[in-house]
XYZ file of C-alpha atoms in Angstrom:
213
model
C -6.249 5.336 -3.850
C -8.556 6.863 -6.689
C -7.673 4.213 -9.044
C -8.334 1.457 -6.428
C -11.554 2.583 -5.719
C -12.401 2.714 -9.386
C -11.113 -1.112 -9.588
C -12.774 -2.147 -6.795
C -16.056 -0.619 -8.088
C -15.628 -2.344 -11.512
C -14.836 -5.826 -9.791
C -17.585 -5.773 -7.386
C -20.030 -5.145 -10.076
C -19.086 -8.656 -11.634
C -21.898 -11.320 -10.860
C -21.353 -13.579 -8.050
C -21.792 -16.421 -10.585
C -18.664 -15.241 -12.330
C -16.061 -15.029 -9.398
C -13.208 -16.387 -11.503
C -13.095 -12.951 -13.029
C -12.603 -11.064 -10.395
C -9.281 -12.723 -10.014
C -8.000 -13.658 -13.561
C -9.595 -11.357 -16.114
C -9.049 -12.384 -19.780
C -8.769 -9.638 -22.369
C -12.188 -10.139 -24.187
C -14.143 -7.557 -25.955
C -16.695 -7.378 -22.943
C -13.697 -6.864 -20.450
C -11.050 -5.185 -22.361
C -11.867 -1.809 -20.982
C -11.358 -3.256 -17.476
C -8.455 -5.147 -18.585
C -6.574 -2.130 -20.254
C -7.413 0.333 -17.058
C -5.777 -2.686 -14.724
C -2.773 -2.835 -16.607
C -1.865 0.934 -16.898
C -2.825 1.086 -13.331
C -0.182 -1.710 -12.357
C 2.516 -0.147 -14.676
C 1.956 3.253 -12.934
C 2.135 1.742 -9.442
C 5.313 0.041 -10.057
C 6.558 3.252 -11.522
C 5.855 4.766 -8.199
C 7.312 2.260 -6.176
C 10.514 2.520 -8.142
C 10.654 6.149 -7.650
C 9.934 5.973 -3.743
C 12.219 3.078 -3.421
C 14.812 5.109 -5.285
C 14.510 7.986 -2.787
C 14.442 5.808 0.422
C 17.754 4.003 -0.621
C 19.288 7.724 -1.243
C 18.366 9.083 2.001
C 18.347 5.778 4.153
C 17.603 5.921 6.715
C 15.891 9.416 6.993
C 12.868 8.465 5.050
C 12.218 5.029 6.545
C 14.347 1.830 7.714
C 14.408 -1.520 6.680
C 10.591 -2.097 7.332
C 9.936 0.355 4.299
C 12.372 -1.234 2.043
C 10.856 -4.586 2.733
C 7.290 -2.905 1.817
C 8.350 -1.835 -1.299
C 10.238 -4.951 -2.246
C 6.973 -7.064 -1.336
C 4.416 -5.120 -3.331
C 6.668 -4.473 -6.409
C 7.084 -8.253 -6.390
C 3.437 -8.748 -6.109
C 3.074 -6.252 -8.949
C 5.249 -8.122 -11.499
C 4.024 -11.558 -10.996
C 0.213 -10.562 -11.096
C 0.869 -8.290 -14.075
C 2.804 -11.020 -16.120
C 0.022 -13.840 -15.360
C -2.802 -11.372 -15.134
C -4.078 -12.550 -12.219
C -5.321 -11.390 -8.696
C -7.182 -8.226 -10.217
C -9.736 -8.058 -7.317
C -7.066 -7.788 -4.644
C -4.846 -5.377 -6.652
C -7.674 -2.992 -6.063
C -7.661 -3.049 -2.127
C -4.253 -3.118 -2.278
C -3.589 0.366 -4.054
C -6.480 1.625 -2.093
C -4.083 1.950 0.729
C -2.358 4.664 -1.074
C -5.114 7.240 0.123
C -3.498 6.937 3.815
C -0.263 8.138 1.923
C -1.341 10.983 0.992
C -1.948 12.549 4.548
C 1.285 11.091 5.444
C 3.053 13.590 2.763
C 0.927 16.239 3.924
C 2.144 15.555 7.305
C 5.734 15.423 6.203
C 5.325 18.738 4.604
C 3.927 20.434 7.367
C 6.407 19.547 9.661
C 9.281 20.254 7.150
C 7.521 23.959 6.864
C 7.649 24.608 10.645
C 3.995 23.613 11.099
C 4.402 20.959 13.372
C 2.691 22.411 16.388
C -0.436 23.524 14.450
C -4.136 22.643 14.364
C -3.820 21.397 10.737
C -1.189 19.291 11.459
C -3.028 17.564 14.307
C -6.249 16.997 11.923
C -3.896 15.681 9.183
C -2.085 13.329 11.601
C -5.753 11.960 12.802
C -6.674 11.663 9.217
C -3.600 9.679 8.461
C -3.998 7.443 11.463
C -7.897 6.770 10.617
C -7.343 6.330 6.802
C -4.542 3.995 7.893
C -6.496 1.428 10.015
C -9.793 1.856 8.290
C -7.860 1.000 4.559
C -4.703 -0.992 5.451
C -5.815 -2.783 8.613
C -9.512 -3.482 8.175
C -10.102 -3.427 4.599
C -6.798 -5.266 3.909
C -7.635 -8.219 5.919
C -11.225 -8.324 4.787
C -9.766 -8.521 1.597
C -7.099 -11.318 2.297
C -9.542 -13.157 4.286
C -11.986 -13.078 0.988
C -8.994 -14.029 -1.035
C -7.785 -16.899 0.657
C -11.086 -18.546 1.022
C -12.240 -18.204 -2.603
C -13.087 -21.194 -4.439
C -11.069 -20.070 -7.448
C -7.681 -19.082 -5.882
C -5.975 -22.321 -6.880
C -7.568 -22.659 -10.022
C -5.627 -19.316 -11.554
C -3.490 -19.636 -14.363
C -0.294 -19.403 -12.730
C 2.631 -21.663 -11.589
C 2.114 -22.873 -8.095
C 5.303 -21.664 -6.686
C 4.381 -18.015 -7.999
C 0.972 -18.015 -6.514
C 2.486 -19.277 -3.281
C 4.915 -16.294 -3.166
C 2.107 -13.913 -3.894
C 0.235 -15.176 -1.248
C 2.935 -15.193 1.345
C 4.115 -11.561 0.429
C 0.528 -10.163 0.644
C 0.290 -12.217 4.157
C 3.715 -10.371 5.209
C 2.083 -7.185 4.037
C -0.738 -7.620 6.431
C 1.791 -7.984 9.686
C 3.678 -5.306 8.246
C 0.479 -2.951 8.231
C -0.182 -4.231 12.045
C 3.020 -3.349 13.072
C 2.743 0.181 11.655
C -0.400 0.216 12.844
C 0.583 0.008 16.439
C 3.173 2.921 16.203
C 0.713 4.959 14.399
C -1.921 4.880 17.156
C 0.524 5.350 19.852
C 1.280 8.326 17.432
C -2.292 9.799 17.076
C -3.245 9.308 20.938
C -0.118 11.177 21.909
C -0.845 14.327 23.723
C 2.014 16.233 22.160
C 2.800 16.986 18.785
C 6.541 16.081 19.347
C 7.494 13.221 16.694
C 10.330 11.199 17.895
C 12.199 8.600 15.809
C 15.631 7.380 15.231
C 18.470 7.653 13.286
C 21.402 5.402 13.465
C 20.317 4.295 16.779
C 20.025 7.726 18.072
C 16.621 9.433 19.226
C 16.042 12.733 16.897
C 12.974 15.096 16.903
C 11.459 15.142 13.808
C 9.548 18.618 13.991
C 13.317 19.752 14.582
C 14.364 18.052 10.969
C 12.967 21.411 9.131
C 16.250 22.836 9.929
C 17.985 20.516 7.970
């Protein structure tokens, strides 16, 4: 998430007279520092996705269902194509910005697992998770998506059209997935109780009681 803020700052500082640089940055002497920073961030992001994906498959479906699996495959595919062809650098910034909400999701999970699912800190963390998710993964994500698909340089990028089409489709699916989760998160945040009901193998379970497992 912090890396996303840094990359957005770097690219939004580029002049509007050079919109191509926001989507395809050549590793010239002028841009080398930003280029190398993005390359490093993409490698770190792919490593994180693979690590998380492994645990989701290993403990399936406790850590997430098919929607989580789709989410990881989607963004890992985007990272490979965009990293190989050095494209969509600005979108990469607002995409990984969404990981800020993951911090609160992890803290929420930790509080539940340590028996603090009915405490005030839990309620605060749950609210922070909902707010950051809605602001970053719904509002900013879709603003960035609109900026990207209306960009005059989008179809001038140095990438085969089929691969560009795949990336655009995947990012669009990511938006739909975020909206699907947003509905569930709003219901969770507005709930009058801190009881967290989920499903496992088709049966309802109480996630607050999962700490005893």
